[in-house]
Amino acid sequence: MSDTISNKTVTLTDNQTGSRVDLPLLGGSIGPDVIDIRKLYAQTGQFTFDPGYGATGSCLSGLTYIDGDQGVLLHRGYPIEQLADQSDFLEVAYLLLNGELPNKTERDNFVTSITHHTMVHEQLSAFFRGFRRDAHPMAILCGVTGALSAFYHDSTDINDEKQRMVASHRLIAKMPTLAAMAYKYSIGQPFNYPRNNLNYAENFLHMCFAVPAEEYEIDPVIADAMDKIFILHADHEQNASTSTVRLAGSSGANPFACIAAGIASLWGPAHGGANEAVLNMLNEIGDKSNIKTFVDKAKDKDDPFRLFGFGHRVYKNYDPRAQVLRKSCHEVLNKLGVEDPLLELAMELEELALKDPYFIEKKLYPNVDFYSGIILKAMNFPTSMFTVLFAVARTVGWISQWKEMIEDDTQRIGRPRQLYVGPAQRDFTPLDKRG
Ligand code: SDX
């Protein structure tokens, strides 16, 4: 993987001293060029300033391309709509990890490897017992994922390609098992072991919803919807949680600890926690007659309330994942015969917001989180599990991005600088001399 040095440069001129600095422009395969500022401080003694990294490229990557203005999302060049419609989650996982869609043999070997890593060390079950029963499943998942590094020492050497591969497969395989255990623990039911005769989505549903007292029938509609939801949440360029994983990994931390850091970042309501927040918001709105009040609150600069499930740092058009989920919402609820008034409410809210000048001017469209919660609710997941499901899917993207970073020989430890606005140097004042 490499950038292409274009023969174009950007010239910075200091209009006080007249000094000039030429900075090279780097081009990728598609998308905007970037200004290479790696030598800027050495040449000018100045840093750039970009809180939130809205205009800053942090790495080279070939996994995911997003065109926010056009509402385009590609994974290794394949449009998300085609992957959601024609592929399955483990095949997308293979694509993100390895760069190409697998042939039959590659696919069978990968599925076999993942299937045979789904069990967790039996002592991990004891780890769960340390949590209060009312612990949020994300708190449990974050803690237990970090604990994996205490159980799988034989796949923590990041410089060993085989260990990196084993750790990647272990994380993809075990995350559904840990997620299901977090759910079962929170409702006081016994854990279910994974079943090797089930596919990834079916196995997850079985581990979550089966009880020892009776056979669990897997509904193919729900299994298909689960697999599609996993595909839609698999990876998304350098979002907050992925950047967290990369930054943690840049210090050489083991992959289990890095993924635990990603889970922690995803939990925030501005990020992966938004799907849970959307459902809570729709329940709070309650009725179509209250929609305008909440939209007005979201527009009020003095009110911290924001319309969850709307807006995105990159998409200034409809999030393509939201469009797929919107369609799936209707399909899943119709097939399940579920009449959920929250779907009607969400559609009404979307219609009103998309006509509102504030949302039009700020290019605020529904994002991936706006509809996902409604489907997950119809699939009988509690709201507290929504972000856990996001983390299960995003583990594929996180570990693929981590692997890409480790294998990028230009990568260095991440260490941003700052614009210092604190006190200049001053001498210590002894206690008896302070006011
Ligand atoms: C995800 O990065 C990714 O790719 C993330 C993700 C992924 O797959 O990894 O796509 C998943 O996190 C989706 C986003 C889920 N979050 C939410 O739905 C929470 C609600 N959305 C907002 O918090 C917000 O839109 C963000 C956090 C998503 C984006 O924030 P930005 O890019 O920092 O944008 P901003 O806060 O600067 O907003 C620009 C303007 C502001 O108004 P001004 O200060 O310019 O006057 O738009 C306003 C904001 O106040 N605005 C909203 C709004 N989102 C932005 N106003 C009302 N409701 C909203 N939802």
Short mmCIF file of C-alpha atoms and ligand atoms in Angstrom, two decimals:
data_model
loop_
_atom_site.label_atom_id
_atom_site.label_comp_id
_atom_site.label_asym_id
_atom_site.label_seq_id
_atom_site.Cartn_x
_atom_site.Cartn_y
_atom_site.Cartn_z
CA MET A 1 0.00 0.00 0.00
CA SER A 2 1.49 3.39 -0.86
CA ASP A 3 0.60 7.01 -1.50
CA THR A 4 1.57 8.64 -4.78
CA ILE A 5 3.71 11.75 -4.57
CA SER A 6 2.06 14.09 -7.05
CA ASN A 7 4.32 16.72 -8.59
CA LYS A 8 1.98 19.29 -7.05
CA THR A 9 2.88 21.25 -3.94
CA VAL A 10 1.15 23.75 -1.66
CA THR A 11 3.21 26.81 -0.77
CA LEU A 12 2.91 28.45 2.65
CA THR A 13 4.09 32.06 2.75
CA ASP A 14 4.70 33.87 6.03
CA ASN A 15 3.31 37.30 5.15
CA GLN A 16 5.46 38.96 7.87
CA THR A 17 8.85 37.48 7.01
CA GLY A 18 8.05 36.54 3.42
CA SER A 19 9.55 33.08 4.03
CA ARG A 20 7.98 30.32 1.92
CA VAL A 21 7.60 26.60 2.51
CA ASP A 22 6.57 24.15 -0.23
CA LEU A 23 4.60 21.18 1.09
CA PRO A 24 4.09 18.13 -1.19
CA LEU A 25 0.57 16.97 -2.12
CA LEU A 26 -0.03 13.21 -1.78
CA GLY A 27 -2.68 11.45 -3.86
CA GLY A 28 -4.54 8.21 -3.09
CA SER A 29 -6.45 5.94 -5.48
CA ILE A 30 -9.72 7.92 -5.11
CA GLY A 31 -10.77 10.87 -2.96
CA PRO A 32 -9.14 14.16 -2.01
CA ASP A 33 -5.36 14.73 -2.11
CA VAL A 34 -3.65 15.43 1.23
CA ILE A 35 -1.02 18.00 2.16
CA ASP A 36 2.00 16.21 3.61
CA ILE A 37 2.87 18.26 6.73
CA ARG A 38 5.32 15.78 8.26
CA LYS A 39 8.19 18.27 7.83
CA LEU A 40 6.15 21.39 8.67
CA TYR A 41 7.39 21.84 12.27
CA ALA A 42 11.03 21.25 11.28
CA GLN A 43 10.70 23.80 8.46
CA THR A 44 8.54 26.43 10.19
CA GLY A 45 8.61 25.80 13.98
CA GLN A 46 4.81 25.73 13.79
CA PHE A 47 2.19 23.01 14.21
CA THR A 48 -1.20 22.65 12.53
CA PHE A 49 -4.33 22.94 14.68
CA ASP A 50 -7.35 20.71 14.04
CA PRO A 51 -9.34 19.74 17.19
CA GLY A 52 -11.53 16.70 16.34
CA TYR A 53 -9.31 16.00 13.33
CA GLY A 54 -12.03 17.15 10.91
CA ALA A 55 -9.50 17.98 8.20
CA THR A 56 -6.63 15.66 9.16
CA GLY A 57 -5.63 12.36 7.57
CA SER A 58 -4.02 10.12 10.21
CA CYS A 59 -2.88 7.18 8.08
CA LEU A 60 -2.79 5.43 4.76
CA SER A 61 -5.63 2.92 4.48
CA GLY A 62 -7.14 0.72 1.80
CA LEU A 63 -10.04 -0.74 3.78
CA THR A 64 -12.93 1.73 3.53
CA TYR A 65 -13.65 4.75 1.39
CA ILE A 66 -16.43 7.22 2.25
CA ASP A 67 -17.64 10.04 0.02
CA GLY A 68 -19.71 12.06 2.50
CA ASP A 69 -21.17 14.40 -0.11
CA GLN A 70 -22.35 11.60 -2.39
CA GLY A 71 -23.33 9.20 0.41
CA VAL A 72 -20.93 6.52 -0.86
CA LEU A 73 -19.39 3.76 1.31
CA LEU A 74 -16.98 1.21 -0.21
CA HIS A 75 -15.19 -1.68 1.50
CA ARG A 76 -12.08 -2.56 -0.51
CA GLY A 77 -13.91 -0.94 -3.45
CA TYR A 78 -17.21 -2.82 -3.10
CA PRO A 79 -20.33 -0.66 -2.42
CA ILE A 80 -21.95 -1.36 0.96
CA GLU A 81 -25.34 -1.83 -0.73
CA GLN A 82 -23.98 -4.74 -2.82
CA LEU A 83 -22.21 -6.34 0.14
CA ALA A 84 -25.34 -6.06 2.32
CA ASP A 85 -27.46 -7.55 -0.46
CA GLN A 86 -25.16 -10.29 -1.85
CA SER A 87 -22.50 -11.16 0.73
CA ASP A 88 -22.47 -12.31 4.35
CA PHE A 89 -20.68 -11.03 7.43
CA LEU A 90 -17.79 -13.50 7.58
CA GLU A 91 -17.10 -13.00 3.88
CA VAL A 92 -16.99 -9.21 4.48
CA ALA A 93 -14.70 -9.87 7.44
CA TYR A 94 -12.35 -11.86 5.17
CA LEU A 95 -12.49 -9.03 2.58
CA LEU A 96 -11.60 -6.36 5.15
CA LEU A 97 -8.82 -8.47 6.71
CA ASN A 98 -7.24 -9.72 3.48
CA GLY A 99 -8.17 -7.21 0.77
CA GLU A 100 -10.03 -9.50 -1.65
CA LEU A 101 -13.23 -11.57 -1.62
CA PRO A 102 -12.31 -15.21 -0.81
CA ASN A 103 -12.59 -18.09 -3.26
CA LYS A 104 -14.47 -21.19 -2.09
CA THR A 105 -11.45 -22.80 -0.38
CA GLU A 106 -10.35 -19.55 1.29
CA ARG A 107 -13.88 -18.91 2.46
CA ASP A 108 -14.36 -22.42 3.88
CA ASN A 109 -10.99 -22.30 5.69
CA PHE A 110 -11.75 -18.88 7.18
CA VAL A 111 -15.24 -19.90 8.34
CA THR A 112 -13.81 -23.10 9.85
CA SER A 113 -11.11 -21.16 11.70
CA ILE A 114 -13.56 -18.61 13.10
CA THR A 115 -16.07 -21.34 14.03
CA HIS A 116 -13.42 -23.24 15.99
CA HIS A 117 -12.34 -20.22 18.01
CA THR A 118 -15.80 -19.23 19.31
CA MET A 119 -15.44 -20.82 22.76
CA VAL A 120 -13.79 -18.77 25.52
CA HIS A 121 -11.50 -20.04 28.29
CA GLU A 122 -13.78 -21.59 30.92
CA GLN A 123 -12.29 -19.43 33.67
CA LEU A 124 -13.55 -16.32 31.87
CA SER A 125 -17.04 -17.26 33.02
CA ALA A 126 -15.87 -16.65 36.59
CA PHE A 127 -14.74 -13.16 35.52
CA PHE A 128 -18.37 -12.26 34.72
CA ARG A 129 -19.48 -13.16 38.24
CA GLY A 130 -17.57 -10.15 39.56
CA PHE A 131 -20.03 -7.74 37.94
CA ARG A 132 -23.28 -6.54 39.54
CA ARG A 133 -26.30 -8.05 37.80
CA ASP A 134 -27.43 -4.57 36.74
CA ALA A 135 -24.09 -3.73 35.13
CA HIS A 136 -24.50 -2.26 31.62
CA PRO A 137 -23.52 -4.96 29.07
CA MET A 138 -21.05 -2.51 27.48
CA ALA A 139 -19.27 -2.16 30.83
CA ILE A 140 -19.03 -5.95 31.03
CA LEU A 141 -17.89 -6.33 27.41
CA CYS A 142 -15.22 -3.66 27.81
CA GLY A 143 -13.83 -5.31 30.94
CA VAL A 144 -13.93 -8.88 29.72
CA THR A 145 -12.39 -8.05 26.33
CA GLY A 146 -9.42 -6.42 28.02
CA ALA A 147 -9.16 -9.53 30.21
CA LEU A 148 -8.67 -11.73 27.12
CA SER A 149 -5.02 -10.61 27.09
CA ALA A 150 -4.68 -12.36 30.46
CA PHE A 151 -5.83 -15.64 28.91
CA TYR A 152 -4.30 -15.70 25.43
CA HIS A 153 -0.63 -14.87 25.99
CA ASP A 154 0.30 -17.00 22.94
CA SER A 155 -1.19 -14.42 20.55
CA THR A 156 -0.07 -11.09 21.96
CA ASP A 157 3.28 -10.66 20.17
CA ILE A 158 2.29 -8.07 17.59
CA ASN A 159 5.52 -8.57 15.65
CA ASP A 160 4.69 -12.20 14.90
CA GLU A 161 2.46 -12.43 11.79
CA LYS A 162 1.02 -15.81 12.85
CA GLN A 163 0.16 -14.50 16.33
CA ARG A 164 -1.48 -11.44 14.76
CA MET A 165 -3.63 -13.71 12.62
CA VAL A 166 -4.57 -15.96 15.55
CA ALA A 167 -5.44 -12.95 17.73
CA SER A 168 -7.55 -11.48 14.91
CA HIS A 169 -9.48 -14.72 14.43
CA ARG A 170 -9.90 -15.16 18.19
CA LEU A 171 -11.36 -11.65 18.58
CA ILE A 172 -13.76 -12.00 15.62
CA ALA A 173 -14.84 -15.43 16.86
CA LYS A 174 -15.12 -14.72 20.58
CA MET A 175 -16.77 -11.29 20.55
CA PRO A 176 -20.27 -12.73 19.89
CA THR A 177 -19.72 -15.29 22.65
CA LEU A 178 -18.66 -12.59 25.14
CA ALA A 179 -21.53 -10.31 24.03
CA ALA A 180 -24.08 -13.08 24.51
CA MET A 181 -22.56 -13.92 27.92
CA ALA A 182 -22.85 -10.24 28.94
CA TYR A 183 -26.53 -10.31 27.95
CA LYS A 184 -27.27 -13.61 29.69
CA TYR A 185 -25.49 -12.44 32.85
CA SER A 186 -27.51 -9.21 32.91
CA ILE A 187 -30.81 -11.15 32.80
CA GLY A 188 -29.72 -13.88 35.21
CA GLN A 189 -29.91 -16.72 32.69
CA PRO A 190 -27.25 -19.42 32.17
CA PHE A 191 -24.63 -18.96 29.45
CA ASN A 192 -25.01 -20.93 26.22
CA TYR A 193 -21.97 -22.49 24.56
CA PRO A 194 -21.44 -21.74 20.86
CA ARG A 195 -22.69 -24.32 18.35
CA ASN A 196 -20.38 -25.22 15.43
CA ASN A 197 -23.30 -26.32 13.27
CA LEU A 198 -24.67 -22.74 13.17
CA ASN A 199 -23.42 -19.82 11.07
CA TYR A 200 -22.11 -16.66 12.71
CA ALA A 201 -25.43 -14.79 13.05
CA GLU A 202 -27.43 -17.92 13.96
CA ASN A 203 -24.85 -18.86 16.59
CA PHE A 204 -25.06 -15.40 18.15
CA LEU A 205 -28.85 -15.50 18.27
CA HIS A 206 -28.75 -18.99 19.80
CA MET A 207 -26.24 -17.93 22.50
CA CYS A 208 -28.43 -14.90 23.32
CA PHE A 209 -31.92 -16.37 23.27
CA ALA A 210 -31.73 -20.14 23.85
CA VAL A 211 -32.66 -21.44 27.32
CA PRO A 212 -31.93 -24.94 28.67
CA ALA A 213 -35.62 -25.60 29.21
CA GLU A 214 -36.50 -25.87 25.52
CA GLU A 215 -35.16 -26.04 21.98
CA TYR A 216 -34.49 -22.61 20.39
CA GLU A 217 -35.89 -22.27 16.88
CA ILE A 218 -33.81 -19.88 14.76
CA ASP A 219 -36.02 -17.62 12.65
CA PRO A 220 -34.28 -17.25 9.25
CA VAL A 221 -35.74 -13.74 8.88
CA ILE A 222 -34.09 -12.63 12.11
CA ALA A 223 -30.82 -14.46 11.32
CA ASP A 224 -30.65 -12.78 7.91
CA ALA A 225 -31.39 -9.36 9.44
CA MET A 226 -28.73 -9.97 12.12
CA ASP A 227 -26.11 -10.84 9.51
CA LYS A 228 -27.02 -7.75 7.46
CA ILE A 229 -26.80 -5.49 10.53
CA PHE A 230 -23.33 -6.93 11.26
CA ILE A 231 -22.23 -6.18 7.66
CA LEU A 232 -23.51 -2.57 7.88
CA HIS A 233 -21.58 -1.93 11.10
CA ALA A 234 -18.33 -3.72 10.17
CA ASP A 235 -16.04 -0.80 9.39
CA HIS A 236 -16.23 2.91 8.73
CA GLU A 237 -12.82 4.49 8.00
CA GLN A 238 -11.12 6.43 10.81
CA ASN A 239 -14.08 7.02 13.17
CA ALA A 240 -13.52 7.77 16.86
CA SER A 241 -13.35 4.16 18.07
CA THR A 242 -11.20 2.97 15.15
CA SER A 243 -8.80 5.87 15.70
CA THR A 244 -8.72 4.87 19.39
CA VAL A 245 -7.74 1.32 18.43
CA ARG A 246 -5.04 2.61 16.08
CA LEU A 247 -3.65 5.03 18.66
CA ALA A 248 -3.57 2.33 21.34
CA GLY A 249 -1.98 -0.12 18.89
CA SER A 250 0.65 2.40 17.78
CA SER A 251 2.35 2.02 21.18
CA GLY A 252 2.66 -1.75 20.64
CA ALA A 253 -0.18 -2.63 23.03
CA ASN A 254 -1.62 -6.12 22.49
CA PRO A 255 -4.68 -6.45 20.21
CA PHE A 256 -7.07 -7.49 23.01
CA ALA A 257 -6.27 -4.32 24.98
CA CYS A 258 -6.62 -2.21 21.80
CA ILE A 259 -10.08 -3.63 21.02
CA ALA A 260 -11.15 -3.01 24.64
CA ALA A 261 -10.13 0.64 24.12
CA GLY A 262 -12.23 0.74 20.95
CA ILE A 263 -15.25 -0.63 22.84
CA ALA A 264 -14.85 2.10 25.46
CA SER A 265 -14.82 4.82 22.78
CA LEU A 266 -17.75 3.33 20.85
CA TRP A 267 -19.92 3.45 23.99
CA GLY A 268 -20.31 7.24 23.85
CA PRO A 269 -23.78 8.52 22.77
CA ALA A 270 -22.19 10.71 20.08
CA HIS A 271 -20.78 7.53 18.49
CA GLY A 272 -21.94 3.92 18.80
CA GLY A 273 -24.06 4.67 21.85
CA ALA A 274 -26.39 6.66 19.57
CA ASN A 275 -28.51 3.63 18.62
CA GLU A 276 -29.48 3.15 22.27
CA ALA A 277 -30.00 6.93 22.58
CA VAL A 278 -32.27 6.96 19.49
CA LEU A 279 -34.66 4.42 21.03
CA ASN A 280 -34.67 6.29 24.34
CA MET A 281 -35.32 9.54 22.43
CA LEU A 282 -38.20 8.02 20.40
CA ASN A 283 -39.73 6.67 23.60
CA GLU A 284 -39.38 10.12 25.19
CA ILE A 285 -41.02 11.79 22.19
CA GLY A 286 -43.78 9.21 22.56
CA ASP A 287 -46.25 10.70 20.10
CA LYS A 288 -46.14 12.44 16.70
CA SER A 289 -47.66 15.53 18.33
CA ASN A 290 -44.42 16.00 20.35
CA ILE A 291 -42.00 15.75 17.40
CA LYS A 292 -41.89 19.50 16.70
CA THR A 293 -41.01 20.25 20.33
CA PHE A 294 -38.01 17.92 20.19
CA VAL A 295 -36.87 19.17 16.78
CA ASP A 296 -37.02 22.73 18.13
CA LYS A 297 -34.97 21.65 21.18
CA ALA A 298 -32.37 20.13 18.84
CA LYS A 299 -32.15 23.43 16.96
CA ASP A 300 -31.84 25.54 20.12
CA LYS A 301 -28.17 26.55 20.56
CA ASP A 302 -28.74 26.97 24.29
CA ASP A 303 -30.10 23.44 24.62
CA PRO A 304 -27.51 20.62 24.65
CA PHE A 305 -30.12 18.21 23.25
CA ARG A 306 -29.36 16.82 19.80
CA LEU A 307 -31.50 14.63 17.60
CA PHE A 308 -29.83 11.23 18.06
CA GLY A 309 -29.45 9.29 14.84
CA PHE A 310 -29.05 12.48 12.84
CA GLY A 311 -25.90 14.13 11.57
CA HIS A 312 -22.47 12.80 10.84
CA ARG A 313 -18.93 14.14 10.73
CA VAL A 314 -18.43 12.84 7.21
CA TYR A 315 -21.84 12.22 5.61
CA LYS A 316 -23.42 15.45 4.43
CA ASN A 317 -25.93 13.32 2.55
CA TYR A 318 -27.98 10.27 3.49
CA ASP A 319 -25.83 7.60 5.22
CA PRO A 320 -26.08 4.68 2.74
CA ARG A 321 -26.27 2.29 5.70
CA ALA A 322 -29.33 4.12 7.01
CA GLN A 323 -31.03 3.62 3.65
CA VAL A 324 -30.39 -0.14 3.73
CA LEU A 325 -31.56 -0.31 7.35
CA ARG A 326 -34.65 1.77 6.61
CA LYS A 327 -35.63 -0.78 3.95
CA SER A 328 -34.80 -3.70 6.26
CA CYS A 329 -36.91 -2.15 9.01
CA HIS A 330 -40.04 -2.50 6.93
CA GLU A 331 -39.10 -5.99 5.69
CA VAL A 332 -38.27 -7.38 9.15
CA LEU A 333 -41.26 -5.82 10.92
CA ASN A 334 -43.64 -6.96 8.16
CA LYS A 335 -42.23 -10.53 8.14
CA LEU A 336 -42.42 -10.65 11.94
CA GLY A 337 -45.88 -9.12 11.90
CA VAL A 338 -44.66 -6.42 14.28
CA GLU A 339 -46.54 -3.14 14.29
CA ASP A 340 -44.10 -0.85 16.11
CA PRO A 341 -45.46 2.68 16.58
CA LEU A 342 -41.85 3.80 17.07
CA LEU A 343 -41.19 3.05 13.38
CA GLU A 344 -44.06 5.29 12.37
CA LEU A 345 -42.76 7.91 14.78
CA ALA A 346 -39.23 7.60 13.34
CA MET A 347 -40.50 7.96 9.75
CA GLU A 348 -42.53 11.05 10.77
CA LEU A 349 -39.52 12.53 12.59
CA GLU A 350 -37.29 11.88 9.59
CA GLU A 351 -39.79 13.51 7.21
CA LEU A 352 -40.19 16.60 9.40
CA ALA A 353 -36.44 17.01 10.05
CA LEU A 354 -35.46 16.60 6.40
CA LYS A 355 -37.83 19.45 5.48
CA ASP A 356 -36.58 21.73 8.25
CA PRO A 357 -34.29 24.57 7.01
CA TYR A 358 -31.93 24.06 10.01
CA PHE A 359 -31.31 20.40 9.12
CA ILE A 360 -31.12 21.20 5.41
CA GLU A 361 -28.61 24.01 5.93
CA LYS A 362 -26.44 21.91 8.27
CA LYS A 363 -26.82 18.83 6.02
CA LEU A 364 -28.08 16.67 8.87
CA TYR A 365 -29.42 13.33 7.59
CA PRO A 366 -30.33 10.09 9.35
CA ASN A 367 -27.21 8.03 10.11
CA VAL A 368 -26.66 4.31 10.67
CA ASP A 369 -28.02 4.53 14.21
CA PHE A 370 -31.39 6.01 13.33
CA TYR A 371 -33.10 2.81 12.19
CA SER A 372 -30.91 0.05 13.64
CA GLY A 373 -32.49 0.28 17.09
CA ILE A 374 -35.99 -0.28 15.72
CA ILE A 375 -34.97 -3.54 14.04
CA LEU A 376 -33.01 -4.70 17.09
CA LYS A 377 -36.01 -3.99 19.31
CA ALA A 378 -38.20 -6.07 16.94
CA MET A 379 -35.61 -8.86 17.29
CA ASN A 380 -36.19 -8.75 21.08
CA PHE A 381 -32.83 -7.26 22.04
CA PRO A 382 -33.02 -4.88 25.02
CA THR A 383 -31.88 -1.30 24.29
CA SER A 384 -28.83 -1.80 26.52
CA MET A 385 -27.54 -4.44 24.06
CA PHE A 386 -27.69 -2.23 20.95
CA THR A 387 -24.16 -0.80 21.25
CA VAL A 388 -22.86 -4.24 22.22
CA LEU A 389 -24.10 -5.53 18.85
CA PHE A 390 -22.39 -2.58 17.16
CA ALA A 391 -19.14 -3.59 18.96
CA VAL A 392 -19.48 -7.23 17.83
CA ALA A 393 -19.67 -6.11 14.19
CA ARG A 394 -17.08 -3.34 14.47
CA THR A 395 -14.51 -5.72 15.95
CA VAL A 396 -13.94 -6.88 12.37
CA GLY A 397 -13.15 -3.32 11.25
CA TRP A 398 -11.11 -2.52 14.34
CA ILE A 399 -8.88 -5.58 14.04
CA SER A 400 -8.51 -5.13 10.26
CA GLN A 401 -7.47 -1.50 10.75
CA TRP A 402 -5.11 -2.54 13.58
CA LYS A 403 -3.54 -5.22 11.33
CA GLU A 404 -3.15 -2.70 8.49
CA MET A 405 -1.45 -0.25 10.84
CA ILE A 406 0.96 -2.85 12.26
CA GLU A 407 1.88 -3.93 8.72
CA ASP A 408 2.38 -0.32 7.53
CA ASP A 409 6.13 0.24 7.76
CA THR A 410 5.61 4.02 7.83
CA GLN A 411 3.52 3.93 11.02
CA ARG A 412 4.92 5.53 14.20
CA ILE A 413 3.57 5.89 17.72
CA GLY A 414 0.70 8.38 17.63
CA ARG A 415 1.61 11.53 19.52
CA PRO A 416 -0.41 14.69 18.64
CA ARG A 417 0.82 18.13 19.81
CA GLN A 418 -1.26 21.09 21.10
CA LEU A 419 -1.75 24.84 21.20
CA TYR A 420 -0.71 25.64 24.79
CA VAL A 421 -2.88 28.28 26.48
CA GLY A 422 -1.83 27.73 30.10
CA PRO A 423 0.43 29.92 32.31
CA ALA A 424 4.00 30.71 31.20
CA GLN A 425 6.80 29.44 33.48
CA ARG A 426 6.56 30.72 37.10
CA ASP A 427 8.26 29.84 40.45
CA PHE A 428 6.66 27.63 43.12
CA THR A 429 4.92 29.56 45.96
CA PRO A 430 5.33 27.95 49.42
CA LEU A 431 2.06 27.34 51.30
CA ASP A 432 2.67 30.09 53.89
CA LYS A 433 3.17 32.61 51.09
CA ARG A 434 -0.08 31.83 49.23
CA GLY A 435 -3.12 34.10 49.54
C1 SDX B 1 -21.66 7.02 14.41
O1 SDX B 1 -17.45 8.70 12.46
C2 SDX B 1 -18.16 7.68 12.09
O2 SDX B 1 -18.01 7.14 11.01
C3 SDX B 1 -19.15 7.19 13.12
C4 SDX B 1 -20.09 6.08 12.68
C5 SDX B 1 -19.36 4.79 12.44
O3 SDX B 1 -19.88 3.93 11.71
O4 SDX B 1 -18.29 4.59 13.08
O5 SDX B 1 -20.76 6.44 11.48
C6 SDX B 1 -21.15 5.79 13.75
O6 SDX B 1 -21.12 7.42 15.39
C7 SDX B 1 -22.81 7.76 13.77
C8 SDX B 1 -23.15 9.10 14.53
C9 SDX B 1 -24.07 8.74 15.70
N1 SDX B 1 -24.26 9.92 16.58
C10 SDX B 1 -25.45 10.53 16.70
O7 SDX B 1 -26.45 10.23 16.04
C11 SDX B 1 -25.48 11.63 17.76
C12 SDX B 1 -26.15 12.88 17.17
N2 SDX B 1 -25.25 13.45 16.16
C13 SDX B 1 -24.36 14.50 16.61
O8 SDX B 1 -23.89 14.38 17.91
C14 SDX B 1 -23.32 14.88 15.54
O9 SDX B 1 -23.99 14.97 14.34
C15 SDX B 1 -22.10 13.99 15.34
C16 SDX B 1 -21.37 13.75 16.61
C17 SDX B 1 -22.49 12.68 14.73
C18 SDX B 1 -21.16 14.72 14.37
O10 SDX B 1 -20.73 15.84 15.02
P1 SDX B 1 -19.71 16.87 14.30
O11 SDX B 1 -19.20 16.36 13.03
O12 SDX B 1 -18.73 17.31 15.32
O13 SDX B 1 -20.67 17.99 13.86
P2 SDX B 1 -20.94 19.22 14.75
O14 SDX B 1 -21.21 18.77 16.15
O15 SDX B 1 -19.86 20.20 14.50
O16 SDX B 1 -22.32 19.74 14.13
C19 SDX B 1 -22.32 20.65 13.07
C20 SDX B 1 -23.55 21.51 13.37
C21 SDX B 1 -23.54 22.08 14.78
O17 SDX B 1 -24.24 23.31 14.74
P3 SDX B 1 -23.32 24.69 14.69
O18 SDX B 1 -22.44 24.65 15.93
O19 SDX B 1 -22.54 24.64 13.39
O20 SDX B 1 -24.36 25.80 14.74
O21 SDX B 1 -24.73 20.71 13.28
C22 SDX B 1 -25.38 20.66 14.54
C23 SDX B 1 -24.39 21.11 15.58
O22 SDX B 1 -25.05 21.73 16.66
N3 SDX B 1 -25.78 19.26 14.76
C24 SDX B 1 -26.97 18.88 15.24
C25 SDX B 1 -26.92 17.47 15.23
N4 SDX B 1 -25.74 17.04 14.77
C26 SDX B 1 -25.03 18.16 14.49
N5 SDX B 1 -28.03 19.59 15.65
C27 SDX B 1 -29.10 18.85 16.08
N6 SDX B 1 -29.14 17.49 16.10
C28 SDX B 1 -28.08 16.78 15.68
N7 SDX B 1 -28.13 15.45 15.69
#
